[in-house]
């Protein structure tokens, strides 16, 4: 519902995100977002950091399925999220996953399969084609498969208690651009490894 999202700094130096909303939609939108936030206890990033690996391995498949169901719902309506990451998935009071922050999402026209736009997203959680566009200083290409690739990164994050399939932070963007998920052998369950491998593969 936001027409624009801006980065800002408070007087105390705290970084914030500010959303500009069309005036006549403000009351309903603010109320809706407040209700969603009231239902949620933490972000997925916080949740993964506070849980034991055994818990995540037991509950991970259910958590991943809920995230993918949310993405499937968006894609069925031709909506691309474009900024999936652990901090944009909320965990509600009952432990269910909810997608959040649609500030840079885009709607595909019926005849479109790809959005061509200025490259946006969050470092370490960008799909291959967006990183390629940044490196070449070109307009980015974003499609449904782009969301799926990042969802695979999130699935790996859950399954390994905070690790990334494309390696350590300094190598992550390069490995993603090359389609080289160096950490997949951390997944000892072969079915899980194959599933996540298919998701992060953009070839």
XYZ file of C-alpha atoms in Angstrom:
203
model
C 0.000 0.000 0.000
C 2.980 2.320 0.410
C 3.754 4.535 -2.562
C 7.388 4.890 -1.502
C 9.743 3.609 1.196
C 12.685 5.734 2.337
C 15.705 5.155 4.541
C 15.956 7.667 7.375
C 17.978 8.495 10.470
C 16.438 9.570 13.767
C 17.985 12.302 15.920
C 19.705 9.650 18.046
C 21.299 8.077 14.965
C 18.916 5.114 14.739
C 18.298 3.943 11.157
C 14.629 3.589 10.225
C 12.479 2.910 7.183
C 9.693 5.419 6.490
C 6.754 4.558 4.249
C 4.755 7.207 2.396
C 1.100 6.192 2.111
C -1.712 7.725 0.053
C -3.642 9.893 2.498
C -7.122 8.457 1.983
C -5.763 4.926 2.479
C -3.782 5.760 5.599
C -6.306 4.820 8.296
C -7.180 1.387 6.879
C -3.582 0.561 5.970
C -2.175 1.612 9.325
C -4.810 -0.400 11.157
C -4.149 -3.470 8.999
C -0.385 -3.323 9.546
C -0.881 -2.769 13.278
C -3.087 -5.870 13.507
C -0.489 -7.961 11.652
C 2.351 -6.726 13.847
C 0.301 -7.382 16.991
C -0.017 -11.026 15.907
C 3.716 -11.446 15.437
C 6.310 -12.010 18.109
C 9.582 -11.864 16.155
C 11.203 -12.040 12.766
C 12.377 -15.324 11.276
C 15.957 -14.078 11.683
C 15.420 -13.641 15.432
C 13.526 -16.931 15.671
C 16.294 -18.952 14.011
C 18.949 -17.375 16.234
C 17.098 -18.315 19.431
C 16.178 -21.916 18.548
C 18.302 -25.047 18.757
C 19.379 -26.739 15.534
C 17.365 -29.840 16.440
C 14.197 -27.752 16.729
C 14.835 -26.134 13.356
C 15.466 -29.480 11.704
C 12.210 -30.832 13.133
C 10.072 -27.784 12.387
C 11.984 -26.448 9.389
C 9.989 -28.324 6.719
C 6.737 -26.894 8.085
C 8.203 -23.383 8.309
C 9.576 -23.569 4.769
C 6.264 -24.886 3.459
C 4.413 -21.932 5.005
C 6.840 -19.447 3.449
C 6.482 -21.118 0.042
C 2.706 -21.119 0.406
C 2.828 -17.359 0.945
C 5.007 -16.917 -2.138
C 2.711 -19.188 -4.155
C -0.252 -17.038 -3.107
C 1.527 -13.867 -4.271
C 2.652 -15.399 -7.551
C -0.843 -16.703 -8.283
C -1.853 -13.039 -8.317
C 1.201 -12.045 -10.387
C 2.836 -10.247 -7.444
C 6.625 -10.403 -7.094
C 7.864 -9.751 -3.549
C 11.437 -8.785 -4.595
C 12.805 -8.348 -1.043
C 12.548 -11.721 0.631
C 14.953 -12.239 3.543
C 14.758 -13.652 7.086
C 13.933 -10.260 8.600
C 10.981 -9.862 6.194
C 9.362 -13.077 7.392
C 7.459 -12.683 10.652
C 6.658 -15.430 13.149
C 3.249 -14.994 14.726
C 2.123 -15.894 18.242
C 1.287 -19.447 17.168
C 4.569 -19.987 15.326
C 3.243 -19.547 11.795
C 5.285 -17.761 9.108
C 3.951 -14.530 7.566
C 5.563 -12.619 4.695
C 6.047 -8.909 5.350
C 7.383 -5.675 3.845
C 6.043 -5.264 0.316
C 7.682 -1.876 -0.174
C 9.408 -2.818 -3.461
C 7.023 -5.538 -4.657
C 5.726 -5.330 -8.230
C 2.681 -6.642 -10.093
C 3.182 -8.395 -13.420
C 0.799 -7.623 -16.245
C -0.977 -10.699 -17.573
C 1.326 -10.975 -20.594
C 4.524 -10.377 -18.587
C 6.853 -12.904 -16.985
C 9.594 -10.472 -15.949
C 9.770 -7.018 -14.372
C 12.496 -4.744 -15.752
C 13.296 -2.095 -13.174
C 16.014 -0.383 -11.180
C 17.837 -3.022 -9.147
C 16.593 -3.199 -5.564
C 16.876 -5.626 -2.712
C 19.077 -6.461 0.255
C 22.710 -7.516 0.084
C 23.133 -11.282 0.564
C 19.468 -11.863 -0.302
C 19.455 -10.879 -3.981
C 18.886 -13.374 -6.799
C 21.563 -14.036 -9.395
C 20.140 -11.831 -12.164
C 19.845 -8.799 -9.873
C 23.501 -9.103 -8.819
C 24.481 -9.457 -12.481
C 22.560 -6.276 -13.309
C 24.289 -4.392 -10.488
C 27.700 -5.571 -11.676
C 26.919 -4.472 -15.242
C 25.140 -1.275 -14.116
C 22.056 -2.355 -16.041
C 18.313 -2.390 -15.392
C 17.442 -5.447 -13.310
C 15.310 -8.377 -14.454
C 13.091 -9.936 -11.809
C 10.730 -12.877 -12.275
C 8.867 -15.398 -10.132
C 11.890 -17.684 -10.153
C 13.888 -14.846 -8.563
C 11.669 -14.984 -5.469
C 12.003 -18.777 -5.448
C 15.802 -18.621 -5.491
C 15.879 -16.315 -2.467
C 13.289 -18.521 -0.745
C 15.794 -21.351 -1.206
C 18.422 -19.248 0.553
C 15.961 -18.714 3.410
C 15.185 -22.448 3.526
C 18.926 -23.122 3.877
C 19.141 -20.421 6.577
C 16.437 -22.233 8.549
C 17.870 -25.726 8.017
C 21.390 -24.768 9.130
C 20.546 -22.311 11.931
C 21.671 -19.155 10.195
C 24.089 -20.230 7.460
C 23.916 -19.131 3.810
C 24.099 -21.518 0.820
C 26.468 -19.225 -1.087
C 29.154 -19.131 1.582
C 30.628 -16.540 3.972
C 29.676 -12.880 3.710
C 32.742 -11.735 1.762
C 32.223 -14.388 -0.950
C 28.451 -14.544 -0.982
C 27.605 -12.071 -3.738
C 30.284 -13.473 -6.063
C 29.165 -17.061 -5.500
C 25.534 -16.112 -6.049
C 26.332 -14.341 -9.311
C 28.220 -17.454 -10.471
C 25.479 -19.820 -9.319
C 27.909 -21.554 -6.976
C 26.178 -22.662 -3.720
C 29.340 -23.767 -1.923
C 27.690 -24.702 1.380
C 25.138 -27.273 0.222
C 27.167 -30.131 1.739
C 26.221 -28.742 5.152
C 22.802 -30.338 4.539
C 23.174 -33.971 5.591
C 19.624 -34.930 4.644
C 19.938 -35.706 0.927
C 16.282 -34.969 0.188
C 16.524 -31.557 1.834
C 19.776 -30.865 -0.008
C 18.254 -31.779 -3.372
C 15.152 -29.685 -2.695
C 17.091 -26.554 -1.686
C 19.591 -27.096 -4.495
C 16.753 -26.980 -7.025
C 15.428 -23.758 -5.486
C 18.728 -21.862 -5.522
C 19.669 -23.049 -9.019
C 18.992 -20.271 -11.544
C 20.380 -22.064 -14.603
